[in-house]
Amino acid sequence: MDTGTNTEAAIARTLKKNNLSITESRKKILQLFLEQTGALAHGDIEKKAGEKFDRVTVYRTLQTFVEKGIIHTIPTADNSIRYALCKDACSDGHHHDHHVHFVCTNCKKTYCLDDVVTPEIKLPKDYTAEQVEVVVEGLCRDCR
Amino acid sequence: MDTGTNTEAAIARTLKKNNLSITESRKKILQLFLEQTGALAHGDIEKKAGEKFDRVTVYRTLQTFVEKGIIHTIPTADNSIRYALCKDACSDGHHHDHHVHFVCTNCKKTYCLDDVVTPEIKLPKDYTAEQVEVVVEGLCRDCR
DNA sequence: TTTGATTTTGCAACAATGTTGCTTTTTAAT
DNA sequence: ATTAAAAAGCAACATTGTTGCAAAATCAAA
């Protein structure tokens, strides 16, 4: 049994499912996410895959993946967008990532806590909530 | 009674309280925040005050204000840090902005909901929470 | 399997954003 | 008024993100 082949098959399936043609850069970048526990910033991806692909390609691939609901963005206080894989429930343009994100203040890794659901927030009368983003900062498993 | 003078006095007091010398750029930028309901992105500040000050001065002033706890940053999903005034409880380096932030999906304004406290989040055992950031997206007062 | 339309990539040029070192100016205390 | 310390301005640079277009890869058809 060849794990490499299986992963590659899963990647191809994901791309097909989203009506995306199967290209080297998409395969490579999607694989980076699958190999990864935490989330990835654009810079990380550029470093890891960047020798092989143009910067522009990385930007466009990430954009495409977000649009298709394959990955989602995670807001952070510093100026670096982070991306993480979506669960299957996500689809074109509409994300259902109602989970909490965790950023380690020590190692700076970002995690999706898929089992921790974002709470209801009581807003002042005049505001309507569409989506709630929760980012918790602290120490992760490995850092304490 | 001259409101302008009073505001200016309040600004000077804030700067003094934080051991900052009173300069034109600091006064101007602090005034922008006081005049403002919502939060300001760096770009906004540069546009509003930028004709008078160097870009670098704006960067350094914002950085100083954050360090002193006069303003705090607000995480967003797009790549633009936003800044808003801190309540008095904030001090050097340590912020106590345990309130929810609101971003209007229509007008893109960002608000501090000072009265809405961030909830407790139950994390998996292995994680330690230090700070919880909540950003709610939706429609603000003016946009619905 | 080859062909051909369509999509994606890479390149180049550019725009915007953020950073650093150094000189001049401003501030505030004497 | 003098002066040491702090901040602003300037220039140059680094990083990050965007756009248009030509070349290459993908995929569906014959």
XYZ file of C-alpha atoms (C1' of nucleotides) in Angstrom:
348
model
C 0.000 0.000 0.000
C 1.369 3.358 -1.035
C 0.346 6.269 1.158
C 1.799 8.808 -1.222
C -0.492 7.631 -3.968
C -3.478 7.623 -1.671
C -2.847 11.190 -0.573
C -2.438 12.219 -4.151
C -5.667 10.540 -5.050
C -7.466 12.339 -2.243
C -6.030 15.626 -3.430
C -7.163 14.988 -6.966
C -10.612 14.097 -5.707
C -10.861 17.329 -3.723
C -9.897 19.390 -6.739
C -12.291 17.554 -9.052
C -15.113 17.937 -6.574
C -14.648 21.674 -6.788
C -14.430 21.808 -10.571
C -10.781 22.745 -10.526
C -8.328 21.404 -13.024
C -5.544 19.385 -11.493
C -2.282 21.280 -11.716
C 1.111 20.962 -10.115
C 0.804 24.073 -7.979
C -2.661 23.236 -6.694
C -1.593 19.724 -5.830
C 1.530 20.934 -4.067
C -0.175 23.656 -2.059
C -3.075 21.454 -1.071
C -0.600 18.841 0.061
C 1.149 21.383 2.255
C -2.115 21.969 4.065
C -2.767 18.258 4.489
C 0.701 17.641 5.921
C 0.222 20.477 8.371
C -1.335 20.542 11.817
C -1.794 24.275 12.062
C -2.635 27.041 9.691
C -0.342 28.555 7.098
C 0.404 32.158 6.306
C 0.996 33.167 2.733
C 4.664 33.594 3.524
C 4.968 30.059 4.854
C 3.537 28.663 1.677
C 5.763 30.780 -0.464
C 8.794 29.527 1.426
C 7.799 25.882 1.324
C 6.539 25.760 -2.223
C 7.989 28.968 -3.522
C 11.094 27.572 -5.108
C 8.915 25.758 -7.551
C 6.156 28.272 -8.169
C 5.785 31.915 -8.886
C 4.589 34.187 -6.118
C 1.620 35.188 -8.214
C 0.591 31.583 -8.635
C 0.554 31.115 -4.878
C -1.641 34.171 -4.429
C -4.047 33.044 -7.095
C -4.187 29.475 -5.885
C -4.990 30.534 -2.326
C -7.644 32.885 -3.615
C -9.207 30.113 -5.651
C -9.160 27.720 -2.714
C -10.876 30.290 -0.491
C -13.537 30.939 -3.115
C -14.210 27.238 -3.472
C -14.377 26.694 0.238
C -11.362 24.414 0.408
C -9.558 26.665 2.854
C -10.637 29.581 5.032
C -8.894 32.650 6.388
C -8.156 33.285 10.026
C -8.042 36.858 11.327
C -5.026 37.838 13.414
C -3.899 40.941 15.228
C -0.677 41.185 13.294
C -0.853 41.807 9.613
C -0.631 38.260 8.324
C -3.632 36.389 7.029
C -3.512 32.717 7.862
C -5.217 29.936 5.974
C -6.461 26.549 7.107
C -8.336 23.675 5.556
C -12.086 23.752 5.747
C -14.162 20.844 6.892
C -16.323 19.210 4.250
C -19.381 21.292 5.078
C -17.880 24.340 3.369
C -18.852 25.073 -0.187
C -18.564 27.738 -2.865
C -18.187 31.098 -1.237
C -20.069 30.112 1.862
C -18.065 28.973 4.835
C -19.343 27.206 7.881
C -16.265 27.435 10.001
C -18.041 28.135 13.238
C -15.101 26.989 15.261
C -12.622 28.789 17.451
C -9.087 29.548 16.311
C -6.100 29.374 18.572
C -2.817 31.234 18.180
C 0.123 30.214 20.347
C 1.896 33.248 21.754
C 5.088 31.242 22.012
C 5.513 29.289 18.808
C 3.087 31.439 16.798
C 1.371 28.392 15.368
C -2.287 28.748 14.546
C -4.748 25.945 15.137
C -8.354 25.298 14.228
C -10.145 23.988 17.286
C -12.778 22.227 15.256
C -14.624 20.945 18.307
C -14.901 24.308 20.027
C -17.920 26.119 18.665
C -18.133 29.901 18.624
C -20.539 31.184 21.263
C -23.631 33.289 20.730
C -22.907 36.963 21.268
C -25.572 39.311 22.568
C -25.271 42.512 20.601
C -26.834 45.929 21.176
C -30.248 46.112 19.485
C -29.051 48.033 16.478
C -26.539 45.500 15.267
C -27.154 42.334 13.265
C -24.651 39.499 13.512
C -23.842 37.460 10.437
C -20.700 35.740 11.549
C -18.687 35.488 14.732
C -14.936 35.053 14.695
C -13.162 33.974 17.851
C -9.402 33.902 18.165
C -7.919 32.724 21.433
C -4.319 33.484 22.259
C -2.297 31.461 24.714
C -0.008 28.475 24.980
C -0.536 25.389 22.874
C 0.004 21.745 23.796
C 3.625 21.711 22.747
C 4.626 24.964 24.411
C 3.764 24.452 28.039
C -16.534 77.994 26.274
C -14.244 76.701 23.622
C -14.582 72.996 22.884
C -11.541 72.979 20.655
C -9.343 74.096 23.502
C -10.860 71.583 25.871
C -10.264 68.735 23.481
C -6.738 69.912 23.000
C -6.238 70.040 26.740
C -7.560 66.496 27.076
C -5.202 65.358 24.349
C -2.250 66.996 26.057
C -3.253 65.396 29.323
C -3.405 61.951 27.741
C 0.042 62.366 26.224
C 1.544 63.676 29.461
C 0.007 60.854 31.425
C 1.897 58.433 29.225
C 5.201 60.262 29.404
C 5.041 61.302 25.798
C 6.203 64.662 24.598
C 3.506 66.739 22.992
C 4.089 67.025 19.280
C 2.030 68.109 16.322
C 1.676 64.649 14.841
C 0.705 62.996 18.093
C -1.869 65.656 18.797
C -3.318 65.403 15.314
C -3.506 61.633 15.219
C -4.953 61.383 18.694
C -7.549 63.945 17.706
C -8.534 61.842 14.704
C -9.325 58.980 17.033
C -11.344 61.188 19.373
C -13.410 62.604 16.510
C -14.123 59.121 15.247
C -16.857 56.677 16.143
C -15.238 53.589 14.708
C -11.740 52.283 14.357
C -9.126 53.524 11.926
C -6.851 51.592 9.620
C -3.370 52.875 9.020
C -4.415 53.922 5.548
C -7.280 56.031 6.864
C -4.963 57.900 9.150
C -2.446 58.474 6.440
C -5.136 59.931 4.209
C -6.623 62.164 6.882
C -3.401 63.344 8.430
C -0.987 62.333 5.731
C -0.733 65.603 3.913
C 0.905 67.075 6.958
C 3.042 64.209 8.179
C 5.474 61.734 6.827
C 4.300 58.158 6.407
C 7.024 56.999 8.730
C 5.858 59.368 11.439
C 2.374 57.891 11.253
C 3.760 54.372 11.606
C 5.904 55.325 14.551
C 3.185 57.294 16.264
C 0.715 54.418 16.029
C 3.339 52.034 17.311
C 4.039 54.303 20.261
C 0.357 54.657 21.049
C -0.102 50.886 21.029
C 2.900 50.392 23.308
C 1.562 52.963 25.740
C -1.897 51.472 25.728
C -3.573 54.523 24.241
C -4.903 52.554 21.293
C -5.271 48.842 20.555
C -5.298 46.769 17.414
C -8.299 44.887 16.086
C -7.804 41.670 14.134
C -9.592 41.404 10.810
C -9.929 38.786 8.133
C -8.605 41.066 5.422
C -5.064 42.260 5.682
C -5.601 45.625 7.329
C -4.873 46.218 10.984
C -7.349 48.561 12.551
C -6.759 50.700 15.604
C -9.149 52.053 18.206
C -8.879 54.018 21.413
C -8.416 52.064 24.589
C -10.432 52.652 27.680
C -8.559 54.083 30.639
C -7.853 50.696 32.159
C -5.187 50.006 29.559
C -1.592 50.714 30.442
C 1.949 50.164 29.191
C 2.011 47.102 27.033
C -0.848 45.455 28.796
C -4.285 45.823 27.299
C -7.566 45.058 28.941
C -9.811 45.391 25.955
C -12.052 42.501 26.826
C -14.789 43.769 24.590
C -16.224 42.545 21.339
C -15.384 44.190 18.021
C -17.880 44.647 15.255
C -17.155 45.010 11.546
C -19.957 46.113 9.226
C -19.999 44.032 6.070
C -21.652 46.883 4.223
C -19.833 50.091 5.160
C -16.713 48.312 6.461
C -16.647 50.447 9.587
C -15.235 48.836 12.680
C -16.688 49.478 16.111
C -15.656 48.688 19.649
C -18.673 47.363 21.508
C -17.325 48.399 24.874
C -20.319 47.028 26.732
C -20.212 43.588 25.189
C -17.744 41.464 27.087
C -15.918 38.580 25.448
C -17.260 35.232 26.637
C -15.370 32.478 28.380
C -14.224 29.834 25.927
C -13.876 26.209 26.978
C -10.684 24.924 25.431
C -9.360 21.377 25.092
C -7.303 20.445 28.159
C -3.951 21.037 26.546
C -4.463 24.679 25.711
C -4.114 27.703 27.984
C -6.046 30.850 27.137
C -4.443 34.218 27.756
C -6.687 36.442 25.718
C -9.850 36.035 23.733
C -10.554 38.135 20.652
C -14.061 38.262 19.270
C -14.928 39.938 15.998
C -18.539 39.943 14.900
C -19.421 40.682 11.310
C -22.813 41.948 10.250
C -24.775 45.116 9.647
C -24.306 48.161 11.820
C -26.895 50.690 12.989
C -26.525 52.933 9.992
C -26.606 50.198 7.364
C -29.887 48.440 7.946
C -3.662 10.015 -29.302
C -3.801 14.067 -31.417
C -6.197 18.427 -31.800
C -7.928 22.665 -30.154
C -10.448 25.625 -26.915
C -9.942 26.949 -22.256
C -7.626 27.499 -18.111
C -3.599 28.265 -15.596
C 1.068 29.635 -15.164
C 5.093 32.611 -15.286
C 6.978 36.880 -16.250
C 7.410 41.719 -15.960
C 6.104 45.752 -14.416
C 3.883 48.139 -11.052
C 1.472 49.725 -6.625
C 1.028 49.621 -1.899
C 2.743 48.785 2.545
C 6.150 48.553 5.968
C 11.175 49.208 7.704
C 15.796 51.274 8.766
C 19.630 54.636 9.258
C 20.777 59.093 9.521
C 20.264 64.230 9.667
C 17.587 68.078 11.024
C 14.133 69.951 13.831
C 11.381 70.191 17.891
C 10.590 69.504 22.660
C 11.182 70.254 27.434
C 14.103 70.801 31.289
C 17.724 73.609 33.109
C 18.501 81.224 26.180
C 21.039 76.945 26.206
C 21.300 72.311 25.625
C 20.546 67.285 25.907
C 17.119 64.156 24.522
C 13.346 62.911 21.701
C 10.835 63.004 17.527
C 10.169 64.173 12.611
C 11.523 64.091 8.015
C 13.984 62.232 4.287
C 15.882 58.738 1.387
C 16.611 54.378 0.334
C 15.218 49.912 0.668
C 12.453 45.431 1.681
C 8.280 43.107 1.598
C 3.785 42.236 0.120
C 0.118 42.296 -3.065
C -1.875 43.358 -7.952
C -2.504 43.473 -13.103
C -1.936 42.476 -18.129
C -0.264 39.576 -21.285
C 2.252 35.797 -23.660
C 3.558 30.951 -23.095
C 2.428 26.557 -21.305
C -0.454 23.032 -19.324
C -4.961 20.923 -18.802
C -8.870 18.552 -20.357
C -12.528 17.291 -23.369
C -13.462 16.347 -27.898
C -12.815 13.841 -32.089
